[in-house]
Amino acid sequence: MSDLDALGDFNNVDPKQFAQLVKNAPDSQLADIMKSDQRGKILDTIFSRFPELFRPDRAGSTNAIIHWTITDRPDGGVDTYELVIANGACTLSPGADQDPKLAITVGPVDFLKVVSGAGNPMMMFMTGKLKAKGDLGLAANIANLFDIPKA
């Protein structure tokens, strides 16, 4: 199985293996997989893992609705996911229909780098690769709220 195949079969890859695959893959390979029919499955799996990676001990009294918008879908659209942090828990909403406290917009390759620990979200924000609208304090602290596996 090639690295690209492993990314496409992400459900069978643990988070640490995933982080290693993303770290070792060239951007062009990451872009290709995120342009393929595997994109939806990869994003769904990543977002379904956010609640188990959530660190309530670091969240304190944080209550927030966060929209993640991943750009550059093959049809020209975007994928938006809604995470709800409330009462010491993180849940994934079935739709992004609530008013967010923070909205993050990022391209698919940079998104994979952020969620695998292979990219620096603050640097991406400063260079315009990641856009944050709303509570910028929450945006600056968001990585601390999750136990992001690193390669």
PDB file of N, CA, C and O in Angstrom, residues 5 14 17-18 23 26-27 42 47 51 56 60 63-65 76 81-82 89 94 116 121 137 139 145-146 150:
ATOM      1  N   ASP A   5      -2.371   5.675  -0.762  1.00  0.00           N
ATOM      2  CA  ASP A   5      -3.450   4.725  -0.482  1.00  0.00           C
ATOM      3  C   ASP A   5      -3.779   4.704   1.010  1.00  0.00           C
ATOM      4  O   ASP A   5      -4.940   4.631   1.394  1.00  0.00           O
ATOM      5  N   ASP A  14      -4.087   4.845  12.405  1.00  0.00           N
ATOM      6  CA  ASP A  14      -4.220   5.552  13.682  1.00  0.00           C
ATOM      7  C   ASP A  14      -3.671   6.966  13.539  1.00  0.00           C
ATOM      8  O   ASP A  14      -2.919   7.269  12.607  1.00  0.00           O
ATOM      9  N   GLN A  17       0.105   7.409  12.933  1.00  0.00           N
ATOM     10  CA  GLN A  17       0.504   6.985  11.584  1.00  0.00           C
ATOM     11  C   GLN A  17       0.085   8.042  10.571  1.00  0.00           C
ATOM     12  O   GLN A  17       0.821   8.351   9.642  1.00  0.00           O
ATOM     13  N   PHE A  18      -1.132   8.571  10.743  1.00  0.00           N
ATOM     14  CA  PHE A  18      -1.625   9.605   9.847  1.00  0.00           C
ATOM     15  C   PHE A  18      -0.703  10.823   9.861  1.00  0.00           C
ATOM     16  O   PHE A  18      -0.329  11.343   8.815  1.00  0.00           O
ATOM     17  N   LYS A  23       3.325  14.171   7.215  1.00  0.00           N
ATOM     18  CA  LYS A  23       4.652  14.789   7.313  1.00  0.00           C
ATOM     19  C   LYS A  23       5.555  14.354   6.160  1.00  0.00           C
ATOM     20  O   LYS A  23       6.311  15.160   5.619  1.00  0.00           O
ATOM     21  N   PRO A  26       4.723  14.683  -0.052  1.00  0.00           N
ATOM     22  CA  PRO A  26       4.875  16.003  -0.675  1.00  0.00           C
ATOM     23  C   PRO A  26       3.508  16.682  -0.805  1.00  0.00           C
ATOM     24  O   PRO A  26       2.474  16.015  -0.885  1.00  0.00           O
ATOM     25  N   ASP A  27       3.521  18.009  -0.810  1.00  0.00           N
ATOM     26  CA  ASP A  27       2.272  18.769  -0.928  1.00  0.00           C
ATOM     27  C   ASP A  27       1.454  18.336  -2.136  1.00  0.00           C
ATOM     28  O   ASP A  27       0.227  18.276  -2.066  1.00  0.00           O
ATOM     29  N   ILE A  42     -11.985  11.289   4.206  1.00  0.00           N
ATOM     30  CA  ILE A  42     -10.865  11.742   5.031  1.00  0.00           C
ATOM     31  C   ILE A  42     -11.323  12.841   5.982  1.00  0.00           C
ATOM     32  O   ILE A  42     -11.075  12.782   7.190  1.00  0.00           O
ATOM     33  N   PHE A  47     -12.738  14.852  11.376  1.00  0.00           N
ATOM     34  CA  PHE A  47     -13.628  15.599  12.259  1.00  0.00           C
ATOM     35  C   PHE A  47     -14.321  14.696  13.275  1.00  0.00           C
ATOM     36  O   PHE A  47     -14.580  15.120  14.397  1.00  0.00           O
ATOM     37  N   PRO A  51     -13.681  15.005  18.861  1.00  0.00           N
ATOM     38  CA  PRO A  51     -14.173  14.844  20.240  1.00  0.00           C
ATOM     39  C   PRO A  51     -13.287  13.959  21.112  1.00  0.00           C
ATOM     40  O   PRO A  51     -13.113  14.239  22.298  1.00  0.00           O
ATOM     41  N   PRO A  56     -10.566  18.455  27.843  1.00  0.00           N
ATOM     42  CA  PRO A  56     -11.398  19.294  28.705  1.00  0.00           C
ATOM     43  C   PRO A  56     -10.606  19.962  29.826  1.00  0.00           C
ATOM     44  O   PRO A  56     -10.941  21.068  30.258  1.00  0.00           O
ATOM     45  N   GLY A  60     -11.100  24.550  30.303  1.00  0.00           N
ATOM     46  CA  GLY A  60     -11.684  25.355  31.366  1.00  0.00           C
ATOM     47  C   GLY A  60     -13.170  25.561  31.112  1.00  0.00           C
ATOM     48  O   GLY A  60     -13.902  24.619  30.847  1.00  0.00           O
ATOM     49  N   ASN A  63     -16.779  27.782  26.092  1.00  0.00           N
ATOM     50  CA  ASN A  63     -17.985  27.365  25.373  1.00  0.00           C
ATOM     51  C   ASN A  63     -17.929  28.065  24.030  1.00  0.00           C
ATOM     52  O   ASN A  63     -17.845  29.298  23.977  1.00  0.00           O
ATOM     53  N   ALA A  64     -17.952  27.307  22.954  1.00  0.00           N
ATOM     54  CA  ALA A  64     -17.804  27.930  21.633  1.00  0.00           C
ATOM     55  C   ALA A  64     -18.334  27.022  20.535  1.00  0.00           C
ATOM     56  O   ALA A  64     -18.287  25.799  20.645  1.00  0.00           O
ATOM     57  N   ILE A  65     -18.811  27.657  19.507  1.00  0.00           N
ATOM     58  CA  ILE A  65     -19.150  26.969  18.266  1.00  0.00           C
ATOM     59  C   ILE A  65     -18.076  27.384  17.265  1.00  0.00           C
ATOM     60  O   ILE A  65     -17.823  28.577  17.074  1.00  0.00           O
ATOM     61  N   GLY A  76     -15.367  23.010  -6.819  1.00  0.00           N
ATOM     62  CA  GLY A  76     -15.251  24.447  -6.608  1.00  0.00           C
ATOM     63  C   GLY A  76     -15.866  24.913  -5.304  1.00  0.00           C
ATOM     64  O   GLY A  76     -15.719  26.071  -4.923  1.00  0.00           O
ATOM     65  N   TYR A  81     -17.492  22.150   8.607  1.00  0.00           N
ATOM     66  CA  TYR A  81     -17.786  21.296   9.753  1.00  0.00           C
ATOM     67  C   TYR A  81     -17.952  22.182  10.978  1.00  0.00           C
ATOM     68  O   TYR A  81     -17.259  23.190  11.115  1.00  0.00           O
ATOM     69  N   GLU A  82     -18.855  21.781  11.860  1.00  0.00           N
ATOM     70  CA  GLU A  82     -19.138  22.558  13.064  1.00  0.00           C
ATOM     71  C   GLU A  82     -18.790  21.741  14.299  1.00  0.00           C
ATOM     72  O   GLU A  82     -19.316  20.643  14.496  1.00  0.00           O
ATOM     73  N   ALA A  89     -17.052  19.351  27.034  1.00  0.00           N
ATOM     74  CA  ALA A  89     -17.073  18.318  25.990  1.00  0.00           C
ATOM     75  C   ALA A  89     -17.012  18.974  24.612  1.00  0.00           C
ATOM     76  O   ALA A  89     -17.338  20.142  24.445  1.00  0.00           O
ATOM     77  N   PRO A  94     -24.066  17.747  13.112  1.00  0.00           N
ATOM     78  CA  PRO A  94     -24.343  17.168  11.798  1.00  0.00           C
ATOM     79  C   PRO A  94     -24.357  18.222  10.689  1.00  0.00           C
ATOM     80  O   PRO A  94     -24.115  17.914   9.537  1.00  0.00           O
ATOM     81  N   SER A 116      -2.363  17.305  11.706  1.00  0.00           N
ATOM     82  CA  SER A 116      -1.366  16.254  11.931  1.00  0.00           C
ATOM     83  C   SER A 116      -0.163  16.781  12.705  1.00  0.00           C
ATOM     84  O   SER A 116       0.786  16.038  12.940  1.00  0.00           O
ATOM     85  N   PRO A 121      -0.140  26.559  12.808  1.00  0.00           N
ATOM     86  CA  PRO A 121      -1.323  27.355  12.489  1.00  0.00           C
ATOM     87  C   PRO A 121      -1.098  28.856  12.650  1.00  0.00           C
ATOM     88  O   PRO A 121      -1.631  29.647  11.880  1.00  0.00           O
ATOM     89  N   GLY A 137      -8.662  35.191  20.156  1.00  0.00           N
ATOM     90  CA  GLY A 137      -8.042  34.572  21.331  1.00  0.00           C
ATOM     91  C   GLY A 137      -8.285  33.070  21.337  1.00  0.00           C
ATOM     92  O   GLY A 137      -7.380  32.282  21.614  1.00  0.00           O
ATOM     93  N   ALA A 139      -8.908  31.364  18.645  1.00  0.00           N
ATOM     94  CA  ALA A 139      -8.141  30.857  17.495  1.00  0.00           C
ATOM     95  C   ALA A 139      -6.687  30.597  17.892  1.00  0.00           C
ATOM     96  O   ALA A 139      -6.109  29.579  17.522  1.00  0.00           O
ATOM     97  N   LEU A 145      -6.400  22.976  22.869  1.00  0.00           N
ATOM     98  CA  LEU A 145      -7.615  22.299  23.341  1.00  0.00           C
ATOM     99  C   LEU A 145      -7.710  20.853  22.865  1.00  0.00           C
ATOM    100  O   LEU A 145      -8.599  20.128  23.286  1.00  0.00           O
ATOM    101  N   PHE A 146      -6.797  20.478  21.985  1.00  0.00           N
ATOM    102  CA  PHE A 146      -6.841  19.133  21.400  1.00  0.00           C
ATOM    103  C   PHE A 146      -5.474  18.478  21.535  1.00  0.00           C
ATOM    104  O   PHE A 146      -4.448  19.142  21.453  1.00  0.00           O
ATOM    105  N   LYS A 150       1.481  14.065  16.804  1.00  0.00           N
ATOM    106  CA  LYS A 150       2.585  14.587  15.992  1.00  0.00           C
ATOM    107  C   LYS A 150       3.446  13.423  15.525  1.00  0.00           C
ATOM    108  O   LYS A 150       3.616  12.443  16.227  1.00  0.00           O
TER     109      LYS A 150
END
